[in-house]
Short mmCIF file of C-alpha atoms and ligand atoms in Angstrom, two decimals:
data_model
loop_
_atom_site.label_atom_id
_atom_site.label_comp_id
_atom_site.label_asym_id
_atom_site.label_seq_id
_atom_site.Cartn_x
_atom_site.Cartn_y
_atom_site.Cartn_z
CA MET D 1 109.96 110.77 109.72
CA LYS D 2 109.08 107.31 111.05
CA PRO D 3 105.55 106.43 111.85
CA THR D 4 104.68 105.96 115.53
CA VAL D 5 103.30 103.17 117.46
CA TYR D 6 101.87 103.96 120.95
CA VAL D 7 102.41 100.99 123.41
CA ILE D 8 99.97 101.71 126.28
CA ASN D 9 99.88 99.73 129.61
CA GLY D 10 97.21 99.83 132.39
CA PRO D 11 97.02 99.51 136.09
CA ASN D 12 99.57 97.56 138.11
CA LEU D 13 101.77 96.53 135.10
CA ASN D 14 104.41 98.89 136.77
CA LEU D 15 104.75 95.88 139.22
CA LEU D 16 105.74 93.46 136.56
CA GLY D 17 108.83 91.42 137.61
CA ASN D 18 108.58 92.49 141.11
CA ARG D 19 105.42 90.71 142.26
CA GLU D 20 103.64 87.41 141.36
CA PRO D 21 106.22 86.17 139.01
CA GLU D 22 104.51 82.81 138.82
CA LYS D 23 101.71 84.48 137.12
CA TYR D 24 103.21 87.34 135.26
CA GLY D 25 106.86 86.21 134.87
CA ARG D 26 110.21 87.92 135.67
CA ALA D 27 110.41 90.45 132.99
CA THR D 28 109.93 94.05 134.31
CA LEU D 29 108.04 96.68 132.46
CA ALA D 30 111.50 98.19 131.58
CA ASP D 31 112.31 94.83 129.81
CA VAL D 32 109.04 94.93 127.91
CA GLU D 33 109.79 98.58 126.86
CA ALA D 34 113.26 97.45 125.64
CA LEU D 35 111.68 94.50 123.63
CA CYS D 36 109.10 96.98 122.17
CA ARG D 37 111.89 99.40 121.10
CA THR D 38 113.80 96.54 119.43
CA ALA D 39 110.71 95.42 117.51
CA GLY D 40 110.13 99.08 116.67
CA GLU D 41 113.56 99.55 115.10
CA ARG D 42 113.10 96.28 113.15
CA HIS D 43 109.88 97.39 111.71
CA GLY D 44 110.73 101.05 111.27
CA PHE D 45 108.45 102.50 113.96
CA GLU D 46 109.03 105.17 116.63
CA ILE D 47 107.71 103.81 119.88
CA VAL D 48 105.95 105.87 122.49
CA PHE D 49 105.82 103.61 125.65
CA ARG D 50 103.48 104.62 128.50
CA GLN D 51 101.93 103.07 131.72
CA SER D 52 99.22 104.49 133.93
CA ASN D 53 97.18 103.36 136.85
CA HIS D 54 94.44 105.82 135.95
CA GLU D 55 91.67 104.97 133.48
CA GLY D 56 91.26 108.62 132.31
CA GLU D 57 94.94 108.88 131.49
CA LEU D 58 94.74 105.75 129.32
CA VAL D 59 91.66 107.39 127.44
CA SER D 60 93.77 110.60 126.99
CA TRP D 61 96.64 108.66 125.45
CA ILE D 62 94.30 106.72 123.14
CA GLN D 63 92.95 110.16 122.01
CA GLU D 64 96.45 111.58 121.74
CA ALA D 65 97.52 108.66 119.50
CA GLY D 66 94.47 109.36 117.27
CA ARG D 67 95.33 112.99 116.89
CA ALA D 68 99.02 112.30 116.29
CA GLY D 69 98.06 110.03 113.35
CA ALA D 70 100.01 107.09 114.85
CA ALA D 71 100.30 104.00 112.87
CA GLY D 72 98.58 102.00 115.54
CA ILE D 73 98.31 101.29 119.31
CA VAL D 74 99.41 98.19 121.32
CA LEU D 75 97.16 98.18 124.40
CA ASN D 76 97.33 96.07 127.50
CA ALA D 77 94.72 97.78 129.52
CA ALA D 78 95.13 95.31 132.24
CA ALA D 79 92.15 95.17 134.58
CA TYR D 80 90.47 97.93 132.74
CA THR D 81 90.00 95.44 129.74
CA HIS D 82 87.19 93.88 131.69
CA THR D 83 85.38 96.95 132.99
CA SER D 84 86.05 100.07 130.98
CA VAL D 85 83.36 101.47 128.56
CA ALA D 86 85.41 104.56 128.56
CA ILE D 87 88.26 102.91 126.85
CA LEU D 88 85.98 101.17 124.43
CA ASP D 89 84.50 104.35 123.46
CA ALA D 90 87.96 106.09 123.04
CA ILE D 91 89.03 103.24 120.70
CA ALA D 92 85.77 103.35 118.69
CA ALA D 93 86.37 107.14 118.24
CA ILE D 94 89.60 106.73 116.44
CA THR D 95 90.54 105.17 113.09
CA LEU D 96 93.93 103.65 113.85
CA PRO D 97 94.26 99.92 114.48
CA VAL D 98 94.52 98.81 118.11
CA ILE D 99 96.06 95.46 119.00
CA GLU D 100 94.93 94.10 122.43
CA VAL D 101 97.77 92.32 124.24
CA HIS D 102 97.79 90.26 127.38
CA LEU D 103 100.58 88.49 128.96
CA THR D 104 98.55 85.77 130.27
CA ASN D 105 95.69 83.73 128.62
CA ILE D 106 92.72 85.63 129.82
CA HIS D 107 90.51 82.78 128.62
CA ALA D 108 92.14 80.34 130.92
CA ARG D 109 91.66 82.27 134.10
CA GLU D 110 88.81 83.44 136.11
CA PRO D 111 85.49 83.83 134.18
CA PHE D 112 85.37 87.56 134.56
CA ARG D 113 88.59 87.88 132.58
CA ARG D 114 86.88 86.27 129.46
CA THR D 115 84.86 89.44 128.93
CA SER D 116 86.97 92.13 127.09
CA TYR D 117 85.41 95.52 126.26
CA VAL D 118 88.64 96.25 124.25
CA SER D 119 88.32 93.04 121.96
CA GLN D 120 84.91 94.50 120.79
CA VAL D 121 86.90 97.26 119.02
CA ALA D 122 90.33 95.86 118.61
CA LYS D 123 91.79 95.02 115.28
CA GLY D 124 93.46 91.99 116.72
CA VAL D 125 94.09 90.21 120.05
CA ILE D 126 97.20 88.47 121.41
CA CYS D 127 97.16 86.73 124.77
CA GLY D 128 99.14 84.29 126.72
CA LEU D 129 102.57 84.59 125.09
CA GLY D 130 104.09 86.80 127.76
CA PRO D 131 106.22 89.87 126.76
CA GLN D 132 106.79 88.50 123.22
CA GLY D 133 103.04 89.30 122.63
CA TYR D 134 103.97 92.88 122.41
CA GLY D 135 106.67 92.25 119.72
CA LEU D 136 104.11 90.25 117.76
CA ALA D 137 101.52 92.98 117.94
CA ILE D 138 104.17 95.60 116.69
CA ALA D 139 105.03 93.11 113.77
CA GLY D 140 101.23 92.84 113.10
CA LEU D 141 100.99 96.61 112.93
CA ALA D 142 103.87 96.73 110.48
CA GLY D 143 102.13 94.16 108.26
CA LEU D 144 98.91 96.28 108.43
CA ALA D 145 100.80 99.51 107.59
CA GLY D 146 102.76 97.92 104.60
CA GLN D 147 105.86 98.84 106.64
CA GLU D 148 109.32 97.62 105.43
CA THR D 149 110.86 95.18 107.87
CA ARG D 150 114.57 94.79 108.42
CA THR D 151 115.80 91.13 108.18
O1 LIG Z 220 97.64 89.14 131.37
C1 LIG Z 220 97.67 90.36 131.19
O2 LIG Z 220 98.50 91.05 130.66
C2 LIG Z 220 96.57 91.19 132.12
O3 LIG Z 220 96.16 92.34 131.17
C3 LIG Z 220 97.15 91.60 133.28
C4 LIG Z 220 96.16 92.21 134.26
C5 LIG Z 220 94.88 91.52 134.49
O4 LIG Z 220 93.98 92.25 135.26
C6 LIG Z 220 94.27 91.03 133.17
O5 LIG Z 220 93.16 90.30 133.31
C7 LIG Z 220 95.36 90.45 132.23
C8 LIG Z 220 96.82 92.50 135.65
C9 LIG Z 220 98.17 93.28 135.60
C10 LIG Z 220 98.68 93.36 136.87
O6 LIG Z 220 100.11 93.22 136.77
C11 LIG Z 220 100.85 92.77 137.84
C12 LIG Z 220 102.07 92.50 137.65
C13 LIG Z 220 102.93 91.97 138.62
C14 LIG Z 220 102.31 91.78 139.93
C15 LIG Z 220 101.12 92.29 140.14
C16 LIG Z 220 100.21 92.69 139.14
#
């Protein structure tokens, strides 16, 4: 059985591609999911892809990934990145690597976006590269897991 990577997306990311394309681009969340599945195939991972607008649901999925013994989590917690001690605590309570991803460069935007609770407990952080950041995060998890990659 292939190891699993959870890709977890936070609030409003369901709107991707339909609103504010100048900020977040034209790719939809379905496009991001397809990109993740392609990267998963390349790196030998099963992909569980989720999105929620609810903080507690994100916390439950982080716990689920921990219980399931996943290879890692790719997490775009969206606005909860900057506010959620609950998500920080959930990540701190599991041992799997979490790669924090943002479509935009959160350091080049409003000052409040420079604070990330997720970064304090993430193994790595990728931001500003758009949807390809998700693929790079999956490649990073493959490297950490010593996973064979298809050329
Ligand atoms: O750049 C990112 O990926 C963010 O996580 C996106 C969040 C934002 O709060 C973070 O600071 C950075 C916002 C997600 C909202 O997504 C939308 C997509 C299309 C239209 C409106 C919102």
